[in-house]
XYZ file of C-alpha atoms in Angstrom:
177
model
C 69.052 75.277 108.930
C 71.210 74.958 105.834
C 72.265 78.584 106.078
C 73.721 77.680 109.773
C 75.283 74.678 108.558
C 77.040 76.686 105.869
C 78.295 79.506 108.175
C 79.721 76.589 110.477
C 81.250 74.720 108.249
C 83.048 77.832 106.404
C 83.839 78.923 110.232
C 85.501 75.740 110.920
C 87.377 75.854 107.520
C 88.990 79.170 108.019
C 89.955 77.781 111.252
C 91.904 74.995 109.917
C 93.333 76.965 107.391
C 94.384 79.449 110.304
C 96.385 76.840 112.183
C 97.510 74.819 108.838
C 98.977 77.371 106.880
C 98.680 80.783 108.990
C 100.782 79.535 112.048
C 103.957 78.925 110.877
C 106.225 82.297 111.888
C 108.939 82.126 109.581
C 106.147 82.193 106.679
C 105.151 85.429 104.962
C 101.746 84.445 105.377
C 102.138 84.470 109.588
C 100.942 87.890 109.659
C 97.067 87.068 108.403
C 94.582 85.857 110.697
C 91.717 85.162 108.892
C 89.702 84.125 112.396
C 89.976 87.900 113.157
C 88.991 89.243 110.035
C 86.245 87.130 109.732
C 84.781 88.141 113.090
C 85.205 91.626 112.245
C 83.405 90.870 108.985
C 80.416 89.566 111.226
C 80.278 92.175 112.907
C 80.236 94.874 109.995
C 77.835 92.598 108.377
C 75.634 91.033 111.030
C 75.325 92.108 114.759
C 77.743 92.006 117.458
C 75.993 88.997 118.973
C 76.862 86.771 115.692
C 80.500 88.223 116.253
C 80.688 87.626 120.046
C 79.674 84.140 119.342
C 82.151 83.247 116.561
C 84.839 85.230 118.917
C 84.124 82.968 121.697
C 83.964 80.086 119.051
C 87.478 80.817 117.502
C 88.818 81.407 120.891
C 88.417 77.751 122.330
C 88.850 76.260 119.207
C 92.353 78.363 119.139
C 93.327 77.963 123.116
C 92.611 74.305 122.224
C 95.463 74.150 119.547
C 98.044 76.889 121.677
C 100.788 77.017 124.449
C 99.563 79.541 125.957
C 97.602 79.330 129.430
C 93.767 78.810 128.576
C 91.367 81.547 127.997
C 94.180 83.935 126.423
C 92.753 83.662 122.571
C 89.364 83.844 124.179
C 89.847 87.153 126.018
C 91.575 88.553 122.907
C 89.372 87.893 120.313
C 86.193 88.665 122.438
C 87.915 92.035 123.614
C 88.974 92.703 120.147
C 85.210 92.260 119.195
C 83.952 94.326 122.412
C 86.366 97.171 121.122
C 85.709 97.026 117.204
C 81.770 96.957 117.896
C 82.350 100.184 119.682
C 84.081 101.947 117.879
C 81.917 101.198 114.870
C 78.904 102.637 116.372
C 80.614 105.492 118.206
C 82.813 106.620 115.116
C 82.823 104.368 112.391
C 79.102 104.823 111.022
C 79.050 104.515 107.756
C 80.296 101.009 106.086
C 82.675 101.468 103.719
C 85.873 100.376 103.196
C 87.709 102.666 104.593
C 86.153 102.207 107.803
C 86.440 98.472 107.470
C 90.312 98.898 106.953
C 90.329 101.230 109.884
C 88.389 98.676 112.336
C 90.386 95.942 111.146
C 94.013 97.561 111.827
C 91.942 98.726 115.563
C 91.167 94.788 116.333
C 94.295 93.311 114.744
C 96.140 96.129 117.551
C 94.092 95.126 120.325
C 94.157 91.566 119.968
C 97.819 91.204 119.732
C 98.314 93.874 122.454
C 95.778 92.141 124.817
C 97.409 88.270 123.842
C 101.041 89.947 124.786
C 99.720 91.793 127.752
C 97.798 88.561 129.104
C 100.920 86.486 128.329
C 103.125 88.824 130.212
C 100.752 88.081 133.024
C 100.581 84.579 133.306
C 104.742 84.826 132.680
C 104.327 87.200 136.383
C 102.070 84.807 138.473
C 104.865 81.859 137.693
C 107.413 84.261 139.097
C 109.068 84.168 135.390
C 108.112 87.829 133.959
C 111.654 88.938 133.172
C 111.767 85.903 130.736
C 108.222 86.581 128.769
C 108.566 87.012 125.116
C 106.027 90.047 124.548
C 107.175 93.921 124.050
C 109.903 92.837 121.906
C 111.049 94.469 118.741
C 109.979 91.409 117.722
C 106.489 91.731 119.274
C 106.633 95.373 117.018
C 107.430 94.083 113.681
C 104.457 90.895 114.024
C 102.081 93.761 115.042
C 102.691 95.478 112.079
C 103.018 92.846 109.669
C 99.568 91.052 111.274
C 98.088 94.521 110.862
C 99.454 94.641 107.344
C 98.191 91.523 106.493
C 94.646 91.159 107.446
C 93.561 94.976 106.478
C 94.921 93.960 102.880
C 92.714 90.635 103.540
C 89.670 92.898 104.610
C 90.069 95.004 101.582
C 90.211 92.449 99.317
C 87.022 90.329 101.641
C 85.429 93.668 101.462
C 85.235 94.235 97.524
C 84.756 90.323 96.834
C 81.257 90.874 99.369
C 80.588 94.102 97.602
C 80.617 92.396 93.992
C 78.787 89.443 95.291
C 76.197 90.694 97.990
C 73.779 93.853 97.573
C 74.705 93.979 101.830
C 77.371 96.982 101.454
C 75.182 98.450 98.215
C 74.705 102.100 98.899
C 71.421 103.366 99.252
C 69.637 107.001 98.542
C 68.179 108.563 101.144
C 64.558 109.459 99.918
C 62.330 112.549 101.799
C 59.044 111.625 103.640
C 56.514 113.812 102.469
């Protein structure tokens, strides 16, 4: 029981800190988004269940605070989840850093792609789709900046679990006899 309250209580932290400090675009910090990483992190560390839940979570807590129609942050982050856990069993196997880094640029891609896409699309049903800000060069440089930003937070998230947690320790593979 204590270990749940924990994990919501840090969940709903790093969402407040996401739409305190993280949402401001002319900040240099507008291109982290710690909700992601920390999903991603789940799902590395935990199961994709877990990471579906705190996806979904972070999505209505985040279509609460946003402009957008509802359900857009949902679909994204859930996708973004859907996507990540598949590539990390089909390619990704191992769980190292590198791969983290790699999963982590993958969901920060897709989320951003799928928000802009599902924007663009709710722009077209209200007859307005000439006028939707997404596929801009600005739309290019906050892709790479948010993908900039949160593998450089997973790295760093990564190697602080690592030191901390015996969850990423490697292990020897020992022969049955």
């Amino acid at each position: 029981m204590f270990k749940k309250a924990v994990l919501i209580i840090i969940s709903l932290l790093l969402f407040f800190l996401q739409v305190s400090f993280f949402s401001a675009p002319p900040a240099l910090a507008a291109g982290f988004n710690v909700l992601l990483v920390y999903s991603i992190l789940v799902l590395l560390l935990v199961d994709v269940r877990l990471s579906l839940a705190y996806a979904l979570f972070f999505g209505i807590l985040t279509d609460l605070y946003s402009l957008y129609p509802f359900g857009i942050f949902i679909a994204s982050f859930c996708i973004a989840v859907v996507i990540s856990h598949i590539f990390l069993q089909q390619f990704f196997t191992n769980k190292s850093v590198y791969s983290f880094i790699a999963l982590m640029a993958l969901a920060t891609v897709c989320f951003l792609s799928l928000q802009a896409a599902l924007v663009w699309g709710a722009h077209f049903f209200i007859f307005n789709a000439l006028y939707a800000p997404v596929w801009t060069a600005a739309f290019a440089r906050a892709l790479l900046w948010q993908t900039l930003g949160n593998t450089i937070i997973a790295a760093v998230s990564f190697y602080a679990i690592d030191y901390f947690s015996k969850k990423l320790k490697p292990f020897l593979i020992q022969r049955q006899q």
